[in-house]
CSV table of C-alpha atoms in Angstrom, one decimal:
chain,number,residue,atom,x,y,z
Y,1,MET,CA,114.2,136.1,88.2
Y,2,HIS,CA,112.0,138.0,85.7
Y,3,ARG,CA,110.5,134.7,84.5
Y,4,ARG,CA,109.7,133.4,88.0
Y,5,SER,CA,108.2,136.7,89.1
Y,6,VAL,CA,105.9,137.0,86.1
Y,7,ASN,CA,104.9,133.4,86.7
Y,8,ALA,CA,104.1,134.0,90.2
Y,9,VAL,CA,102.0,137.1,89.4
Y,10,GLN,CA,100.0,135.1,86.9
Y,11,HIS,CA,99.2,132.6,89.5
Y,12,GLY,CA,98.1,135.2,92.1
Y,13,ILE,CA,101.3,135.1,94.0
Y,14,THR,CA,103.2,138.3,95.0
Y,15,PRO,CA,106.9,137.6,94.5
Y,16,LEU,CA,109.3,138.8,97.3
Y,17,TRP,CA,113.0,138.5,96.7
Y,18,VAL,CA,115.3,138.9,99.6
Y,19,ALA,CA,119.0,140.0,99.2
Y,20,LYS,CA,121.8,140.2,101.8
Y,21,ASP,CA,124.0,142.4,99.6
Y,22,ARG,CA,123.6,146.1,98.5
Y,23,THR,CA,125.1,145.1,95.2
Y,24,ALA,CA,122.6,142.2,94.4
Y,25,SER,CA,121.4,142.3,90.9
Y,26,LEU,CA,117.9,141.6,91.7
Y,27,ILE,CA,117.5,145.0,93.5
Y,28,ASP,CA,114.9,147.2,91.7
Y,29,ARG,CA,114.2,144.6,89.1
Y,30,ALA,CA,111.3,143.0,91.1
Y,31,PRO,CA,109.7,143.5,94.5
Y,32,TRP,CA,112.6,143.0,97.0
Y,33,ALA,CA,113.9,143.5,100.5
Y,34,ARG,CA,117.5,143.5,101.9
Y,35,VAL,CA,118.5,142.1,105.2
Y,36,ASP,CA,121.8,141.6,107.0
Y,37,ASP,CA,124.0,138.6,106.2
Y,38,MET,CA,123.2,136.7,109.3
Y,39,PRO,CA,124.7,133.3,110.4
Y,40,TRP,CA,122.4,130.4,109.9
Y,41,LYS,CA,122.5,129.7,113.6
Y,42,ASP,CA,120.9,133.1,114.3
Y,43,ILE,CA,118.2,132.6,111.7
Y,44,ALA,CA,117.5,129.0,113.1
Y,45,GLY,CA,117.5,130.5,116.6
Y,46,GLY,CA,114.7,132.9,115.8
Y,47,LYS,CA,116.6,136.1,115.6
Y,48,GLU,CA,114.5,138.8,113.8
Y,49,MET,CA,115.7,139.8,110.4
Y,50,VAL,CA,115.5,143.6,110.1
Y,51,ILE,CA,114.9,144.9,106.6
Y,52,ARG,CA,117.7,147.4,105.7
Y,53,GLY,CA,116.4,148.3,102.2
Y,54,GLY,CA,113.4,147.9,100.0
Y,55,TYR,CA,110.7,149.2,102.4
Y,56,ARG,CA,109.8,152.9,102.3
Y,57,TYR,CA,107.3,155.4,103.7
Y,58,LEU,CA,105.6,158.3,102.0
Y,59,GLN,CA,106.5,161.7,103.4
Y,60,VAL,CA,104.7,164.9,102.5
Y,61,TRP,CA,105.7,168.4,103.6
Y,62,LYS,CA,105.1,171.9,102.7
Y,63,CYS,CA,108.2,173.7,101.2
Y,64,VAL,CA,108.6,176.7,103.5
Y,65,PRO,CA,111.7,178.1,105.2
Y,66,SER,CA,110.7,176.4,108.6
Y,67,SER,CA,110.6,172.9,106.8
Y,68,ASN,CA,113.5,170.5,107.8
Y,69,ARG,CA,113.6,169.1,104.2
Y,70,HIS,CA,115.0,170.8,101.2
Y,71,CYS,CA,113.0,171.9,98.1
Y,72,LEU,CA,112.9,169.1,95.4
Y,73,LEU,CA,112.7,171.8,92.6
Y,74,SER,CA,115.6,174.0,93.7
Y,75,GLY,CA,117.8,171.3,95.2
Y,76,GLY,CA,117.8,173.1,98.5
Y,77,ALA,CA,118.7,176.6,97.0
Y,78,GLY,CA,115.3,178.0,98.0
Y,79,HIS,CA,111.7,177.3,99.0
Y,80,CYS,CA,108.9,177.1,96.4
Y,81,ARG,CA,106.0,177.1,98.9
Y,82,GLY,CA,104.6,174.0,97.1
Y,83,VAL,CA,103.7,170.6,98.7
Y,84,HIS,CA,106.4,167.9,98.1
Y,85,SER,CA,106.1,164.2,98.6
Y,86,ASP,CA,108.8,161.6,98.4
Y,87,TRP,CA,109.5,158.0,99.5
Y,88,PHE,CA,112.0,157.5,102.3
Y,89,VAL,CA,113.6,154.5,104.2
Y,90,PRO,CA,112.4,154.3,107.8
Y,91,ALA,CA,115.6,155.9,109.2
Y,92,LEU,CA,115.2,159.1,107.1
Y,93,CYS,CA,111.6,159.7,107.9
Y,94,GLU,CA,110.4,162.6,110.1
Y,95,PRO,CA,109.7,161.5,112.8
Y,96,GLU,CA,111.9,158.4,112.3
Y,97,LYS,CA,109.9,155.1,111.6
Y,98,LYS,CA,110.5,151.8,113.2
Y,99,ALA,CA,112.4,149.3,111.1
Y,100,VAL,CA,110.3,146.6,109.5
Y,101,HIS,CA,111.1,143.0,110.1
Y,102,LEU,CA,111.1,140.5,107.2
Y,103,GLU,CA,108.7,138.1,109.2
Y,104,ASP,CA,106.2,141.0,109.6
Y,105,LEU,CA,106.5,142.0,105.8
Y,106,VAL,CA,105.6,138.4,104.8
Y,107,LEU,CA,102.4,138.5,106.9
Y,108,GLU,CA,101.5,142.1,105.8
Y,109,SER,CA,102.0,141.2,102.2
Y,110,ALA,CA,99.6,138.4,102.6
Y,111,SER,CA,97.0,140.5,104.2
Y,112,GLU,CA,97.7,143.3,101.8
Y,113,GLU,CA,98.7,145.8,104.6
Y,114,SER,CA,102.0,146.3,102.6
Y,115,VAL,CA,102.0,146.3,98.8
Y,116,PRO,CA,104.7,146.3,96.3
Y,117,VAL,CA,104.9,149.4,94.0
Y,118,TYR,CA,107.1,150.6,91.2
Y,119,VAL,CA,107.8,154.4,91.3
Y,120,PRO,CA,109.7,156.1,88.3
Y,121,ASN,CA,112.5,158.4,89.3
Y,122,ARG,CA,112.2,162.2,88.9
Y,123,GLY,CA,113.1,163.2,85.3
Y,124,SER,CA,113.1,159.7,84.0
Y,125,GLY,CA,110.0,157.8,82.7
Y,126,ARG,CA,112.0,154.5,82.6
Y,127,ALA,CA,114.3,154.3,85.5
Y,128,GLY,CA,112.8,153.9,88.9
Y,129,ARG,CA,112.5,152.0,92.2
Y,130,HIS,CA,110.8,148.8,93.3
Y,131,MET,CA,109.7,149.1,96.8
Y,132,TRP,CA,107.3,147.8,99.5
Y,133,VAL,CA,105.1,150.4,101.1
Y,134,PRO,CA,102.3,150.5,103.5
Y,135,ALA,CA,98.9,150.3,101.6
Y,136,THR,CA,97.6,153.5,103.3
Y,137,ASP,CA,100.7,155.4,101.9
Y,138,CYS,CA,100.0,153.8,98.5
Y,139,LYS,CA,96.4,155.0,98.6
Y,140,ARG,CA,97.6,158.5,99.7
Y,141,TRP,CA,100.1,158.7,96.8
Y,142,ARG,CA,97.5,157.9,94.3
Y,143,GLU,CA,95.3,160.7,95.6
Y,144,LEU,CA,98.2,163.1,95.5
Y,145,ILE,CA,99.2,162.3,91.9
Y,146,GLY,CA,95.6,162.0,90.8
Y,147,GLU,CA,95.9,158.3,89.8
Y,148,LYS,CA,92.9,156.1,90.6
Y,149,GLU,CA,94.4,153.0,89.2
Y,150,SER,CA,97.5,151.2,90.3
Y,151,LEU,CA,101.0,152.7,90.0
Y,152,PRO,CA,102.8,152.3,86.7
Y,153,ASP,CA,104.2,149.0,85.9
Y,154,ALA,CA,107.9,148.5,85.8
Y,155,PRO,CA,109.5,148.5,82.3
Y,156,VAL,CA,110.2,145.2,80.9
Y,157,GLU,CA,113.9,144.4,80.9
Y,158,GLU,CA,115.7,141.9,78.9
Y,159,ASP,CA,117.5,139.2,81.0
Y,160,ASP,CA,121.1,140.1,81.5
Y,161,GLU,CA,123.7,137.8,80.2
Y,162,ILE,CA,125.1,135.8,83.1
Y,163,THR,CA,128.9,135.5,83.0
Y,164,PHE,CA,131.7,134.2,85.3
Y,165,ALA,CA,135.0,136.1,85.3
Y,166,GLU,CA,136.7,133.2,87.1
Y,167,GLN,CA,138.2,135.8,89.5
Y,168,GLU,CA,137.9,135.6,93.3
Y,169,ILE,CA,137.2,138.7,95.3
Y,170,ASP,CA,140.4,140.3,96.7
Y,171,ARG,CA,140.1,139.8,100.4
Y,172,THR,CA,143.5,141.0,101.2
Y,173,CYS,CA,143.6,143.7,104.0
Y,174,ARG,CA,145.3,146.7,102.5
Y,175,ALA,CA,145.0,149.1,105.5
Y,176,GLY,CA,147.7,151.6,105.5
Y,177,GLU,CA,148.8,151.0,102.0
Y,178,GLU,CA,149.1,153.8,99.5
Y,179,GLY,CA,146.7,153.9,96.5
Y,180,TRP,CA,143.0,152.9,95.9
Y,181,PHE,CA,141.8,149.4,95.7
Y,182,VAL,CA,138.5,147.8,94.7
Y,183,SER,CA,137.7,144.3,96.0
Y,184,ASP,CA,134.2,144.2,94.4
Y,185,ALA,CA,133.6,146.0,91.2
Y,186,ARG,CA,129.9,145.4,91.3
Y,187,PRO,CA,127.9,148.7,91.6
Y,188,ILE,CA,125.8,149.5,94.7
Y,189,ARG,CA,122.2,149.1,93.7
Y,190,ASP,CA,120.5,149.8,97.1
Y,191,LEU,CA,121.4,153.5,97.6
Y,192,GLY,CA,118.7,154.2,100.2
Y,193,GLN,CA,118.1,157.8,98.7
Y,194,PRO,CA,114.6,159.3,98.5
Y,195,THR,CA,113.0,158.6,95.2
Y,196,GLY,CA,109.8,159.3,93.2
Y,197,GLY,CA,109.4,162.9,94.3
Y,198,PHE,CA,106.2,164.7,93.3
Y,199,THR,CA,105.5,168.3,93.8
Y,200,LEU,CA,102.1,170.2,93.8
Y,201,PRO,CA,102.1,174.0,93.1
Y,202,ARG,CA,101.3,176.4,95.9
Y,203,MET,CA,97.8,176.3,97.2
Y,204,PRO,CA,95.6,178.8,95.6
Y,205,VAL,CA,95.2,182.1,97.4
Y,206,GLN,CA,91.6,183.2,98.1
Y,207,PRO,CA,90.4,186.1,96.0
Y,208,SER,CA,88.9,189.1,97.6
Y,209,ARG,CA,85.5,188.5,96.2
Y,210,ASN,CA,85.3,185.1,94.8
Y,211,PRO,CA,85.2,181.9,96.9
Y,212,MET,CA,88.3,179.7,97.0
Y,213,LEU,CA,88.2,176.8,94.5
Y,214,ILE,CA,90.3,173.8,95.7
Y,215,THR,CA,90.6,170.6,93.8
Y,216,ALA,CA,90.5,167.2,95.4
Y,217,ILE,CA,94.1,166.6,94.8
Y,218,GLU,CA,95.1,169.9,96.3
Y,219,ARG,CA,92.9,169.2,99.3
Y,220,ALA,CA,94.5,165.7,99.8
Y,221,ALA,CA,98.0,167.1,99.5
Y,222,ALA,CA,97.3,169.9,102.0
Y,223,SER,CA,95.7,167.4,104.4
Y,224,ALA,CA,98.8,165.2,104.2
Y,225,ALA,CA,101.3,168.0,104.5
Y,226,LEU,CA,99.5,169.7,107.5
Y,227,GLY,CA,98.7,166.5,109.3
Y,228,CYS,CA,95.0,167.3,109.7
Y,229,PRO,CA,91.7,166.0,108.3
Y,230,PRO,CA,90.4,167.7,105.1
Y,231,TRP,CA,87.5,169.3,106.9
Y,232,GLU,CA,89.9,171.3,109.2
Y,233,LEU,CA,91.5,173.0,106.2
Y,234,GLY,CA,90.7,176.7,105.7
Y,235,PRO,CA,92.2,180.0,104.3
Y,236,CYS,CA,94.5,182.1,106.3
Y,237,THR,CA,92.7,185.3,107.3
Y,238,GLU,CA,95.6,187.5,106.1
Y,239,CYS,CA,97.0,185.9,102.9
Y,240,GLY,CA,94.3,183.4,102.0
Y,241,GLN,CA,96.8,180.5,102.0
Y,242,LEU,CA,95.4,177.2,102.8
Y,243,MET,CA,96.2,176.1,106.4
Y,244,ARG,CA,94.7,174.3,109.4
Y,245,ARG,CA,91.9,176.8,110.2
Y,246,TYR,CA,89.5,174.6,112.2
Y,247,GLY,CA,89.6,172.0,115.0
Y,248,ARG,CA,91.8,171.8,118.0
Y,249,GLY,CA,95.1,173.6,117.8
Y,250,ALA,CA,93.9,175.7,114.8
Y,251,ALA,CA,94.6,179.4,114.2
Y,252,MET,CA,93.4,182.3,112.2
Y,253,PHE,CA,96.7,183.2,110.6
Y,254,CYS,CA,99.4,181.0,109.0
Y,255,GLY,CA,102.9,180.8,110.5
Y,256,VAL,CA,104.3,183.3,107.9
Y,257,CYS,CA,101.5,185.9,108.5
Y,258,ARG,CA,101.9,185.5,112.4
Y,259,THR,CA,105.6,186.3,112.1
Y,260,VAL,CA,104.9,189.4,110.1
Y,261,LEU,CA,102.1,190.6,112.3
Y,262,ASN,CA,104.0,190.0,115.5
Y,263,GLY,CA,107.0,191.9,114.1
Y,264,ARG,CA,104.9,195.0,113.4
């Protein structure tokens, strides 16, 4: 698999490996996608093949008590008021994204609307995830992490030794029997969990006399987290926190300050 993937890239071809099993060994070792194990008659009949794993979307949110997502730094124990970003499968996005079909991914990969990336896991510079993502999300991710070049390449792995244990999978139904049985000892590689989380510190508060200085990375992160164009950003009148200050639906005070002021 590694040899064929490298050979394809050298010839200008983007490899796309398709698996039908969450334990497939090719998962996270090359650009991949997982579909259901469909009968050949359904495939020949033109039934759409929905991608169950391997395609993700970038989600950016501000870590405040009103957020529906937990803090990546505290593990849900608190809120750091920073800006978090992470990669999620369509079903776990907010709002939920529509599932991608394999046929559409093939076309989008050719037109570069969807691109393969490798994102290292949090706390590990080696382990990570291969995934297909929208090109717009990939561009936004680079802006958030301050990378102008492509995402880091996947670490080179030595080919695993292929062995055959000469043991068939135990297909005996053991419902109702006491004890714990394992029919397939292979580990699940497609976990579907968010991965590659990145956190920016809290947006700078405007000093009383000096103007606010915001870096391009902070502005891009705030724009993505608040869902508004960069030119609609501005400081909260009360605390100076960066917020959606201009444009339709804008306000003079952030949500936290409005709650405090209304309670007085």
